[in-house]
Amino acid sequence: MTLAASRDGYGNGLMGLVHDEKVIVLEADLGKSTKSQMFRQAHPERTFSLGISEQNMMLVGAGLASCGYKPFASTFAIFTQRGFEQIRNGIARPNLPVHICGSHGGIHTGTDGSSAQSIADLAIYRSLPNMTVMHPCDDLSAEALTIKLANYDSPSYTRTARNKTPRIYDSDSAASLQIGKGFVLRNGKDVAIIACGVMVAKALTAADKLAGSGIEATVIDMHTIKPLDEELISRLADECGCFVTAEDHSIIGGLGGAVAEYLSATTPLPLERIGVKDHYGESGEGEELLTKYGMSSDDIISASQRAIERK
Amino acid sequence: MASLVEDNPSNSDSSDMLIETARRCRREIVKMTHRAAAGHPGGSLSAIDILTALYCRRLNIDPQNPDDPERDRFIMSKGHASPGMYAILHESGFISEEDLTSFRKLGGVCQGHVDMKWTPGVDFSAGSLGMGLSFGIGCALAARLDGSDRTTFVMLGDGELQEGQVWEAAIAAVHHEIGNLKVFVDRNRIQNDDFVDKQMRIFDVAAKWDGFGWAVREIDGHDMDEILSAIQWLDSITDGPAVVIAHTVKGKGVSFMENNPKFHGAAPNDEQLAQALEELA
């Protein structure tokens, strides 16, 4: 098993865009962490340091985008929110294609503690008209999706993770990814587990164990939270009849919230949500935190069994 | 580089003609806000002389091609001064007289705060203070990357300087040596609730910008000759950003609005409109 961090995929994705002279990289002092520094080293003339000034960075990006450039602006996921109103009023409202990357998403971020563990970003950015919101699960998918953003003419928010987790894709499957289309990693008729980010590997582990007890689970990498792949969810409603969502994010408003909104409006079916249950994190290793807060593969198994019982 | 003298055919306008244009704009500002029974006449009236000089004598823009990538950019960061912007955009041929009647109306071209998605000739969607200078940096960097000599002008309010983001941008513009970025601060000394000095004193504005490394000049923002001279001075600074602190009077030109915090965000009633138009006749 190869271990990799999705933030490395963001850096590799930027490197995949070096041929596009309209691509500009904006940093707020954390390029070493978000991995935008890979691009900086190759193209310092197209990389601008804005210092520890996230609000300014967002609007500098908007100005560049208004003049035909494709700015990719990154910092920690939690610090993008320092510029939330700038993103809302200066980027999303005029629909300017600024691509924001928030690294270090979720409590899996670990020992830095709760101040650095962004647990509300997917919910926040999902609420903005014109925004695309993504949370890839490994480096190869993050790279492929970052490259695809360069052809988008509307803004986006991509959340990456700090720590290494099992690589899910190979280069061919990653290349087939489409923004807004969930990727079926495993097929099963009993329950549909829809996951994103570091929880995708947990979902696959859970599905393996469930199969040992005769339960067949479908596992989806829902790398795009918005627009939500409603067509896929409708199909899974017919095929599986119940759902589990798994995300390293608050259970309020993120992937679980999005799936719940769609199901309740179309096909009300049992849904169990795995995620951060409306509290802040703490220092600790990422895996320790997922276990402590009820977000392990065993918790996904229990949630799957509950969902199936509720059918 | 574009300049006042060579590039704009309308530069044969005398200061007197600019003063006359500004007077017509002032009439539209009070009419627009009266018609909408809302809006921000005070900060529009304080800014309009500078807007008139820029639009009539300096900005390289074309109402027939408002999205020309090579146009100069004007970023109105104090977006509530929208009546002033709409008045000068009308004078410059970007929007019609009928458009002016749509101010704050459903589906109208003239939104409550200036919006690049709704109004031809508007380069920035404003309405939330503190953001325009950062946006202007983005436009100016884009021009540099393009190898273009187009210029970005930004107008800030003085109350707006209380926003921290302005100073984030002020640092960045100097760090990146953005010489194609030119700023006017409309120093009218009044903000929404009251006088700036009562709400949150900002002390010596020029000294602050100087301390951040900007080239700074102070002018009377209602003296057309001083404004034109300041624009020439701004154009002469090419190694970094430059700012003009324009000392203005909120509500300038309408006696009962002048220096009156009430008319930051209040429209004239019928009687007040009649008096204002009489004073601006």
Coordinates of C-alpha atoms in Angstrom, one line a residue:
Chain A
M1 CA 0.0 0.0 0.0
T2 CA 1.3 3.4 -0.9
L3 CA 0.8 6.2 1.5
A4 CA 0.4 9.8 0.2
A5 CA -1.1 13.2 1.2
S6 CA -3.6 15.0 -1.0
R7 CA -1.7 18.3 -0.4
D8 CA 1.2 16.8 -2.4
G9 CA -1.3 16.2 -5.2
Y10 CA -2.2 19.9 -5.2
G11 CA 1.5 20.8 -5.6
N12 CA 1.8 18.3 -8.4
G13 CA -1.3 19.6 -10.0
L14 CA 0.1 23.1 -10.1
M15 CA 3.2 21.7 -11.7
G16 CA 1.0 20.0 -14.3
L17 CA -0.3 23.5 -15.2
V18 CA 3.1 25.2 -15.7
H19 CA 2.5 25.3 -19.5
D20 CA -0.5 27.5 -19.0
E21 CA 0.9 31.0 -18.8
K22 CA -2.4 32.3 -17.3
V23 CA -2.0 30.2 -14.2
I24 CA -0.8 32.3 -11.2
V25 CA 0.0 31.0 -7.7
L26 CA -0.8 33.1 -4.7
E27 CA 0.6 32.3 -1.2
A28 CA -0.1 33.6 2.3
D29 CA 3.2 32.4 3.9
L30 CA 2.2 28.7 3.9
G31 CA 3.5 27.6 0.5
K32 CA 5.7 25.0 2.1
S33 CA 2.7 23.5 3.8
T34 CA 0.1 23.7 1.0
K35 CA 2.8 22.6 -1.5
S36 CA 2.3 25.5 -3.8
Q37 CA 6.0 26.1 -3.2
M38 CA 6.7 23.4 -5.9
F39 CA 5.3 25.9 -8.4
R40 CA 7.1 28.8 -6.9
Q41 CA 10.5 27.1 -7.3
A42 CA 9.7 26.4 -11.0
H43 CA 8.0 29.8 -11.8
P44 CA 8.8 32.5 -9.3
E45 CA 7.7 35.1 -11.8
R46 CA 4.2 33.7 -11.7
T47 CA 4.1 33.2 -7.9
F48 CA 3.2 36.1 -5.6
S49 CA 3.7 36.1 -1.8
L50 CA 1.0 38.1 -0.1
G51 CA 2.3 37.5 3.4
I52 CA 0.1 36.5 6.3
S53 CA -2.8 38.4 4.8
E54 CA -5.5 36.1 3.6
Q55 CA -8.1 38.8 3.0
N56 CA -5.8 40.6 0.7
M57 CA -4.8 37.4 -1.1
M58 CA -8.4 36.6 -2.0
L59 CA -9.1 40.0 -3.6
V60 CA -5.7 40.1 -5.4
G61 CA -6.9 36.8 -6.9
A62 CA -10.2 38.4 -7.9
G63 CA -8.5 41.3 -9.6
L64 CA -6.2 38.9 -11.5
A65 CA -9.1 36.8 -12.5
S66 CA -11.0 39.8 -13.7
C67 CA -8.1 40.4 -16.1
G68 CA -8.1 36.9 -17.6
Y69 CA -5.6 35.2 -15.3
K70 CA -6.2 31.9 -13.4
P71 CA -5.1 32.4 -9.8
F72 CA -4.7 29.5 -7.5
A73 CA -4.6 30.8 -3.9
S74 CA -3.8 28.5 -1.0
T75 CA -3.3 28.5 2.7
F76 CA -4.6 26.3 5.5
A77 CA -8.3 25.5 5.2
I78 CA -9.0 27.2 8.5
F79 CA -7.2 30.4 7.3
T80 CA -9.1 30.6 4.1
Q81 CA -12.1 31.4 6.3
R82 CA -10.3 34.5 7.5
G83 CA -11.2 35.8 4.1
F84 CA -14.7 34.3 3.9
E85 CA -16.5 37.5 3.3
Q86 CA -13.9 38.5 0.8
I87 CA -14.5 35.1 -1.0
R88 CA -18.3 35.7 -0.8
N89 CA -18.4 39.3 -2.0
G90 CA -15.2 39.6 -4.0
I91 CA -14.9 36.2 -5.7
A92 CA -18.1 34.1 -5.7
R93 CA -20.6 36.9 -6.1
P94 CA -19.0 38.3 -9.3
N95 CA -18.3 34.7 -10.3
L96 CA -14.5 35.2 -10.8
P97 CA -12.5 32.0 -11.4
V98 CA -10.2 32.1 -8.4
H99 CA -9.3 28.6 -7.3
I100 CA -8.8 28.4 -3.5
C101 CA -7.0 25.5 -1.9
G102 CA -7.3 24.9 1.8
S103 CA -4.8 22.4 3.1
H104 CA -4.8 20.8 6.5
G105 CA -8.6 20.1 6.5
G106 CA -10.2 18.1 9.3
I107 CA -9.2 16.8 12.7
H108 CA -6.8 14.3 11.0
T109 CA -4.5 17.4 10.8
G110 CA -3.5 16.2 14.2
T111 CA -1.1 17.5 16.7
D112 CA -1.4 21.2 15.8
G113 CA -4.6 21.0 17.7
S114 CA -8.1 22.4 17.3
S115 CA -7.1 25.9 16.0
A116 CA -5.7 24.3 12.8
Q117 CA -8.4 21.7 12.4
S118 CA -10.9 23.1 9.9
I119 CA -14.2 21.3 10.4
A120 CA -16.7 23.7 8.8
D121 CA -15.1 24.7 5.5
L122 CA -17.1 22.3 3.2
A123 CA -20.3 23.6 4.7
I124 CA -19.3 27.2 4.5
Y125 CA -18.2 27.2 0.9
R126 CA -21.0 24.9 -0.2
S127 CA -23.4 27.6 0.7
L128 CA -22.0 30.1 -1.8
P129 CA -23.7 30.4 -5.2
N130 CA -21.2 29.8 -8.1
M131 CA -18.7 27.9 -6.0
T132 CA -17.5 24.4 -6.8
V133 CA -16.3 22.5 -3.6
M134 CA -14.0 19.5 -3.7
H135 CA -12.2 17.3 -1.2
P136 CA -10.1 14.7 -2.9
C137 CA -9.0 11.6 -1.0
D138 CA -5.4 11.1 -2.2
D139 CA -2.5 12.7 -4.1
L140 CA -3.3 11.4 -7.5
S141 CA -7.0 12.4 -7.5
A142 CA -6.0 15.8 -6.0
E143 CA -3.5 16.3 -8.8
A144 CA -6.0 15.3 -11.6
L145 CA -8.8 17.5 -10.2
T146 CA -6.5 20.5 -9.7
I147 CA -5.4 20.3 -13.3
K148 CA -9.1 20.2 -14.5
L149 CA -9.8 23.4 -12.5
A150 CA -7.7 25.4 -15.0
N151 CA -10.5 25.1 -17.5
Y152 CA -13.2 26.3 -15.1
D153 CA -14.6 29.8 -15.5
S154 CA -16.1 29.9 -12.1
P155 CA -14.5 29.9 -8.6
S156 CA -13.7 26.8 -6.6
Y157 CA -12.6 25.6 -3.1
T158 CA -10.5 22.5 -2.8
R159 CA -9.7 21.0 0.6
T160 CA -6.7 18.9 1.0
A161 CA -5.3 16.9 3.9
R162 CA -2.0 17.3 5.7
N163 CA -1.2 13.7 6.5
K164 CA -0.5 10.6 4.4
T165 CA -3.3 8.1 4.0
P166 CA -3.5 5.1 1.6
R167 CA -3.4 6.0 -2.1
I168 CA -6.8 5.0 -3.6
Y169 CA -6.3 5.8 -7.3
D170 CA -3.7 4.9 -10.0
S171 CA -2.8 7.3 -12.7
D172 CA -5.4 5.9 -15.2
S173 CA -8.3 6.0 -12.8
A174 CA -7.4 9.4 -11.5
A175 CA -7.2 10.7 -15.1
S176 CA -10.8 9.5 -15.6
L177 CA -12.2 11.7 -12.7
Q178 CA -14.7 14.4 -13.5
I179 CA -15.5 17.3 -11.3
G180 CA -19.1 16.8 -10.1
K181 CA -19.1 13.1 -10.7
G182 CA -18.6 10.7 -7.8
F183 CA -16.3 7.7 -8.4
V184 CA -17.5 4.2 -7.7
L185 CA -14.7 2.3 -5.9
R186 CA -16.7 -0.8 -4.9
N187 CA -20.1 -2.2 -5.8
G188 CA -22.5 -3.7 -3.3
K189 CA -26.3 -3.9 -2.9
D190 CA -26.8 -3.6 0.8
V191 CA -25.6 -0.1 1.7
A192 CA -24.0 2.8 0.0
I193 CA -21.1 4.4 1.8
I194 CA -20.4 7.9 0.4
A195 CA -17.1 9.3 1.6
C196 CA -14.6 12.0 0.9
G197 CA -11.0 12.9 1.9
V198 CA -9.2 10.7 4.4
M199 CA -12.4 8.9 5.2
V200 CA -12.5 7.2 1.8
A201 CA -9.7 4.7 2.8
K202 CA -11.7 4.1 6.1
A203 CA -14.8 3.4 4.0
L204 CA -13.0 0.8 1.9
T205 CA -11.6 -0.9 5.0
A206 CA -15.1 -1.0 6.5
A207 CA -16.5 -2.5 3.3
D208 CA -13.9 -5.2 3.3
K209 CA -14.8 -6.2 6.8
L210 CA -18.5 -5.9 6.1
A211 CA -18.1 -8.4 3.3
G212 CA -16.7 -10.9 5.8
S213 CA -20.0 -10.8 7.5
G214 CA -22.0 -11.1 4.3
I215 CA -22.8 -7.4 3.9
E216 CA -22.0 -6.0 0.5
A217 CA -21.3 -2.2 0.4
T218 CA -21.0 0.2 -2.4
V219 CA -18.2 2.7 -1.7
I220 CA -18.2 6.1 -3.4
D221 CA -15.4 8.7 -3.4
M222 CA -17.5 11.8 -3.5
H223 CA -14.6 14.1 -4.2
T224 CA -16.9 16.9 -5.3
I225 CA -19.3 18.1 -2.6
K226 CA -20.8 20.8 -4.9
P227 CA -22.2 20.3 -7.4
L228 CA -23.4 17.1 -5.7
D229 CA -23.7 14.0 -8.0
E230 CA -27.4 13.7 -7.5
E231 CA -27.8 11.3 -10.4
L232 CA -25.4 8.9 -8.7
I233 CA -27.2 9.2 -5.4
S234 CA -30.6 8.5 -7.0
R235 CA -29.2 5.4 -8.6
L236 CA -27.7 4.2 -5.2
A237 CA -31.1 4.9 -3.6
D238 CA -32.6 2.3 -6.0
E239 CA -29.7 -0.1 -5.7
C240 CA -28.8 0.0 -2.0
G241 CA -31.8 1.5 -0.2
C242 CA -29.7 3.1 2.6
F243 CA -26.7 5.3 3.1
V244 CA -23.7 6.1 5.3
T245 CA -21.7 9.3 4.7
A246 CA -18.2 9.6 6.1
E247 CA -16.2 12.8 6.2
D248 CA -13.5 14.4 8.4
H249 CA -15.7 17.5 8.8
S250 CA -18.7 18.5 11.0
I251 CA -21.7 16.3 10.4
I252 CA -23.5 19.6 10.0
G253 CA -23.6 21.0 6.4
G254 CA -20.8 19.1 4.7
L255 CA -21.0 15.9 2.7
G256 CA -23.5 14.3 5.1
G257 CA -25.6 17.5 5.1
A258 CA -25.6 17.7 1.3
V259 CA -26.6 14.0 0.9
A260 CA -29.3 14.4 3.6
E261 CA -30.7 17.5 1.9
Y262 CA -31.0 15.7 -1.4
L263 CA -32.4 12.4 -0.1
S264 CA -35.0 14.1 2.1
A265 CA -36.2 16.1 -0.9
T266 CA -36.3 13.1 -3.3
T267 CA -36.2 9.6 -1.8
P268 CA -36.3 9.6 2.0
L269 CA -34.2 6.6 3.0
P270 CA -32.1 5.7 6.1
L271 CA -28.9 7.8 6.3
E272 CA -26.2 7.6 9.0
R273 CA -23.6 10.3 9.1
I274 CA -20.0 9.7 10.3
G275 CA -18.1 12.9 11.0
V276 CA -17.2 15.4 13.7
K277 CA -20.3 15.6 16.0
D278 CA -20.5 19.4 16.5
H279 CA -17.5 19.9 18.7
Y280 CA -13.9 21.0 18.3
G281 CA -10.8 18.7 18.1
E282 CA -7.7 18.6 20.2
S283 CA -4.0 17.7 19.8
G284 CA -3.2 14.1 19.0
E285 CA -2.2 11.9 16.1
G286 CA -4.7 12.0 13.2
E287 CA -5.6 8.3 13.5
E288 CA -6.0 8.6 17.3
L289 CA -8.4 11.5 16.9
L290 CA -10.5 9.7 14.3
T291 CA -10.9 6.8 16.7
K292 CA -11.6 9.0 19.7
Y293 CA -14.3 10.9 17.9
G294 CA -16.1 7.9 16.4
M295 CA -14.8 8.2 12.9
S296 CA -12.9 4.9 12.5
S297 CA -13.6 2.1 10.0
D298 CA -15.3 0.2 12.8
D299 CA -17.6 3.2 13.3
I300 CA -18.5 3.1 9.6
I301 CA -19.3 -0.6 10.0
S302 CA -21.6 0.1 12.9
A303 CA -23.2 2.9 11.0
S304 CA -23.7 0.6 8.0
Q305 CA -25.4 -2.0 10.2
R306 CA -27.7 0.6 11.7
A307 CA -28.6 2.0 8.3
I308 CA -29.4 -1.5 7.0
E309 CA -31.6 -2.2 10.1
R310 CA -33.6 0.9 9.5
K311 CA -34.5 -0.1 5.9
Chain B
M1 CA 2.2 55.7 -20.7
A2 CA -1.1 57.4 -21.0
S3 CA -1.2 60.9 -19.8
L4 CA -3.5 63.9 -19.5
V5 CA -1.8 65.8 -22.2
E6 CA -1.4 63.4 -25.2
D7 CA -3.9 60.6 -25.2
N8 CA -7.4 61.8 -24.5
P9 CA -9.1 64.0 -27.2
S10 CA -11.3 65.5 -24.6
N11 CA -8.3 67.0 -22.8
S12 CA -9.0 70.2 -24.6
D13 CA -11.8 70.6 -22.0
S14 CA -10.9 73.4 -19.8
S15 CA -11.3 73.1 -16.0
D16 CA -14.4 75.1 -16.4
M17 CA -15.9 72.4 -18.6
L18 CA -15.0 69.8 -16.0
I19 CA -16.6 71.9 -13.3
E20 CA -19.7 72.1 -15.4
T21 CA -19.8 68.3 -16.0
A22 CA -19.4 67.8 -12.2
R23 CA -22.3 70.1 -11.6
R24 CA -24.5 68.1 -13.9
C25 CA -23.4 64.9 -12.1
R26 CA -24.3 66.5 -8.8
R27 CA -27.8 67.1 -10.0
E28 CA -28.1 63.5 -11.1
I29 CA -26.8 62.3 -7.7
V30 CA -29.5 64.1 -5.8
K31 CA -32.2 63.2 -8.4
M32 CA -31.2 59.5 -8.3
T33 CA -31.3 59.2 -4.5
H34 CA -34.5 61.2 -4.3
R35 CA -36.2 58.9 -6.9
A36 CA -35.0 55.8 -5.1
A37 CA -35.7 57.3 -1.6
A38 CA -32.4 55.7 -0.6
G39 CA -28.8 55.7 -1.5
H40 CA -25.7 57.6 -0.5
P41 CA -25.6 61.2 -1.8
G42 CA -22.9 62.6 0.7
G43 CA -20.0 60.4 -0.4
S44 CA -21.0 60.7 -4.0
L45 CA -20.9 64.5 -3.9
S46 CA -17.5 64.5 -2.1
A47 CA -16.0 62.2 -4.8
I48 CA -17.6 63.6 -8.0
D49 CA -15.0 66.2 -8.8
I50 CA -12.2 63.6 -8.8
L51 CA -14.4 61.1 -10.8
T52 CA -15.1 63.8 -13.4
A53 CA -11.4 64.6 -13.8
L54 CA -10.5 60.9 -14.1
Y55 CA -13.3 59.9 -16.5
C56 CA -13.2 63.0 -18.7
R57 CA -9.4 63.6 -18.8
R58 CA -7.4 60.5 -17.9
L59 CA -8.9 57.0 -18.1
N60 CA -8.3 55.2 -21.3
I61 CA -11.8 53.6 -21.7
D62 CA -14.3 53.3 -24.5
P63 CA -18.1 53.2 -23.9
Q64 CA -18.4 51.3 -27.2
N65 CA -16.1 48.6 -25.9
P66 CA -16.4 48.6 -22.1
D67 CA -14.8 45.2 -21.7
D68 CA -11.7 46.1 -23.7
P69 CA -8.9 44.1 -21.9
E70 CA -6.5 47.0 -22.6
R71 CA -8.6 49.6 -20.9
D72 CA -7.5 51.4 -17.7
R73 CA -9.2 50.1 -14.6
F74 CA -11.1 52.2 -12.1
I75 CA -11.9 50.5 -8.9
M76 CA -14.5 52.3 -6.8
S77 CA -13.8 50.6 -3.4
K78 CA -16.3 52.8 -1.5
G79 CA -19.1 51.2 -3.5
H80 CA -21.9 53.1 -1.8
A81 CA -20.8 56.1 -3.8
S82 CA -22.7 54.4 -6.6
P83 CA -24.8 57.5 -7.6
G84 CA -21.6 59.3 -8.3
M85 CA -20.3 56.5 -10.4
Y86 CA -23.6 56.2 -12.3
A87 CA -23.7 59.9 -13.0
I88 CA -20.2 60.0 -14.4
L89 CA -20.7 56.7 -16.4
H90 CA -23.8 58.4 -17.9
E91 CA -21.8 61.5 -18.8
S92 CA -19.1 59.2 -20.3
G93 CA -21.6 57.4 -22.5
F94 CA -21.6 54.0 -20.7
I95 CA -25.2 54.0 -19.5
S96 CA -28.3 55.8 -20.6
E97 CA -30.5 58.4 -18.8
E98 CA -33.1 55.7 -18.5
D99 CA -30.5 53.4 -16.8
L100 CA -30.1 56.1 -14.2
T101 CA -33.8 55.8 -13.3
S102 CA -33.2 52.1 -12.5
F103 CA -31.1 52.9 -9.5
R104 CA -32.0 50.5 -6.7
K105 CA -35.0 49.2 -8.7
L106 CA -35.7 45.5 -9.3
G107 CA -33.7 44.3 -12.3
G108 CA -32.1 47.7 -12.7
V109 CA -28.8 48.3 -14.4
C110 CA -27.8 50.6 -11.5
Q111 CA -27.6 48.4 -8.4
G112 CA -27.5 49.8 -4.9
H113 CA -23.8 49.4 -4.8
V114 CA -21.6 49.3 -7.9
D115 CA -21.5 45.9 -9.5
M116 CA -19.3 44.8 -12.4
K117 CA -21.9 42.2 -13.4
W118 CA -24.7 44.7 -13.8
T119 CA -23.3 47.9 -15.1
P120 CA -21.2 48.5 -18.2
G121 CA -18.0 50.4 -17.3
V122 CA -17.9 49.1 -13.7
D123 CA -14.7 47.1 -13.1
F124 CA -15.3 45.9 -9.5
S125 CA -18.3 44.6 -7.5
A126 CA -18.1 46.7 -4.4
G127 CA -20.4 47.2 -1.4
S128 CA -18.2 45.7 1.3
L129 CA -15.5 48.2 2.4
G130 CA -11.8 47.5 2.4
M131 CA -11.6 45.2 -0.6
G132 CA -11.0 47.5 -3.6
L133 CA -7.3 48.2 -3.1
S134 CA -6.5 44.5 -3.0
F135 CA -8.6 44.0 -6.2
G136 CA -6.7 46.9 -7.8
I137 CA -3.4 45.1 -6.9
G138 CA -4.6 42.1 -8.8
C139 CA -5.5 44.2 -11.9
A140 CA -2.2 46.0 -11.7
L141 CA -0.2 42.8 -11.5
A142 CA -2.2 41.5 -14.4
A143 CA -1.1 44.5 -16.5
R144 CA 2.5 44.0 -15.5
L145 CA 2.3 40.3 -16.4
D146 CA 0.8 41.3 -19.8
G147 CA 3.5 43.7 -20.4
S148 CA 0.8 46.4 -20.8
D149 CA 1.0 50.0 -19.8
R150 CA -2.6 50.2 -18.7
T151 CA -3.1 51.8 -15.3
T152 CA -5.3 50.9 -12.3
F153 CA -6.9 53.7 -10.3
V154 CA -8.6 53.0 -7.0
M155 CA -10.8 55.2 -4.9
L156 CA -11.0 54.6 -1.1
G157 CA -13.1 56.3 1.5
D158 CA -11.5 57.6 4.7
G159 CA -13.8 55.7 7.0
E160 CA -12.9 52.7 4.9
L161 CA -9.3 53.1 6.1
Q162 CA -10.5 51.6 9.4
E163 CA -10.6 48.2 7.6
G164 CA -7.5 46.2 8.3
Q165 CA -7.5 44.7 4.8
V166 CA -6.6 48.2 3.3
W167 CA -3.3 48.0 5.2
E168 CA -2.6 44.4 4.2
A169 CA -3.0 45.7 0.6
A170 CA -0.9 48.8 1.3
I171 CA 2.0 46.6 2.5
A172 CA 1.7 44.3 -0.5
A173 CA 1.6 47.1 -3.1
V174 CA 4.9 48.4 -1.8
H175 CA 6.5 45.0 -1.4
H176 CA 5.7 44.1 -5.0
E177 CA 6.7 47.6 -6.2
I178 CA 3.4 48.1 -8.1
G179 CA 4.1 51.3 -10.0
N180 CA 1.0 51.1 -12.1
L181 CA -1.4 51.4 -9.2
K182 CA -2.8 54.9 -8.3
V183 CA -5.0 55.7 -5.4
F184 CA -7.3 58.5 -4.3
V185 CA -8.5 58.7 -0.7
D186 CA -11.7 60.7 -0.5
R187 CA -11.0 62.3 2.9
N188 CA -14.5 63.6 3.6
R189 CA -14.2 63.0 7.4
I190 CA -17.7 61.4 7.8
Q191 CA -18.7 57.8 7.9
N192 CA -22.1 56.1 8.3
D193 CA -22.8 56.8 11.9
D194 CA -21.0 60.1 12.5
F195 CA -17.8 62.0 11.9
V196 CA -14.7 59.8 11.5
D197 CA -13.1 61.5 14.4
K198 CA -15.9 60.4 16.7
Q199 CA -16.2 56.9 15.4
M200 CA -12.6 55.9 15.2
R201 CA -9.9 58.5 14.7
I202 CA -7.5 57.8 11.9
F203 CA -5.2 60.8 12.7
D204 CA -2.7 61.8 10.0
V205 CA -3.7 59.8 7.0
A206 CA -0.8 61.0 4.8
A207 CA 1.7 60.0 7.4
K208 CA 0.3 56.5 7.6
W209 CA 0.6 55.9 3.9
D210 CA 4.1 57.5 3.9
G211 CA 5.0 55.1 6.7
F212 CA 3.9 52.2 4.6
G213 CA 6.2 53.3 1.9
W214 CA 3.8 55.0 -0.5
A215 CA 4.4 58.2 -2.5
V216 CA 1.9 60.6 -1.0
R217 CA 0.4 64.0 -1.9
E218 CA -2.4 65.9 -0.3
I219 CA -4.8 68.1 -2.3
D220 CA -8.1 70.0 -2.1
G221 CA -10.4 67.4 -3.7
H222 CA -12.7 70.0 -5.0
D223 CA -10.2 72.2 -6.8
M224 CA -10.2 70.9 -10.4
D225 CA -6.7 72.3 -11.2
E226 CA -5.3 70.6 -8.1
I227 CA -7.0 67.3 -9.1
L228 CA -5.6 67.5 -12.6
S229 CA -2.2 68.3 -11.3
A230 CA -2.4 65.4 -8.9
I231 CA -3.3 63.0 -11.7
Q232 CA -0.2 64.1 -13.6
W233 CA 1.8 63.6 -10.4
L234 CA 0.4 60.1 -9.9
D235 CA 1.4 59.2 -13.5
S236 CA 4.9 60.4 -12.9
I237 CA 5.4 57.9 -10.1
T238 CA 6.4 54.6 -11.7
D239 CA 8.6 52.7 -9.2
G240 CA 5.9 52.0 -6.7
P241 CA 2.4 52.8 -5.7
A242 CA 1.2 56.4 -5.1
V243 CA -1.7 57.9 -3.2
V244 CA -3.4 61.2 -3.2
I245 CA -5.2 62.2 0.0
A246 CA -8.0 64.4 -1.3
H247 CA -9.5 66.6 1.3
T248 CA -13.1 66.9 0.5
V249 CA -16.5 67.9 2.0
K250 CA -19.1 65.3 2.4
G251 CA -22.2 66.4 0.5
K252 CA -20.2 69.1 -1.4
G253 CA -22.4 71.5 -3.4
V254 CA -25.7 71.1 -1.5
S255 CA -25.7 73.4 1.5
F256 CA -27.7 71.3 3.9
M257 CA -25.9 68.1 3.0
E258 CA -22.4 69.6 3.4
N259 CA -20.5 68.2 6.4
N260 CA -23.7 66.6 7.6
P261 CA -23.4 62.9 8.7
K262 CA -27.2 62.5 8.1
F263 CA -26.6 62.6 4.4
H264 CA -24.1 59.8 4.3
G265 CA -26.9 57.4 3.6
A266 CA -30.1 59.3 3.4
A267 CA -32.0 60.6 0.3
P268 CA -33.4 64.1 0.0
N269 CA -37.2 64.5 0.3
D270 CA -39.2 66.5 -2.2
E271 CA -38.6 69.8 -0.6
Q272 CA -34.9 69.1 -0.2
L273 CA -34.6 67.9 -3.8
A274 CA -36.1 71.2 -5.0
Q275 CA -33.6 73.2 -2.9
A276 CA -30.7 71.0 -3.9
L277 CA -31.5 71.5 -7.6
E278 CA -31.9 75.2 -7.1
E279 CA -28.4 75.3 -5.5
L280 CA -27.0 73.2 -8.3
A281 CA -28.7 75.1 -11.2

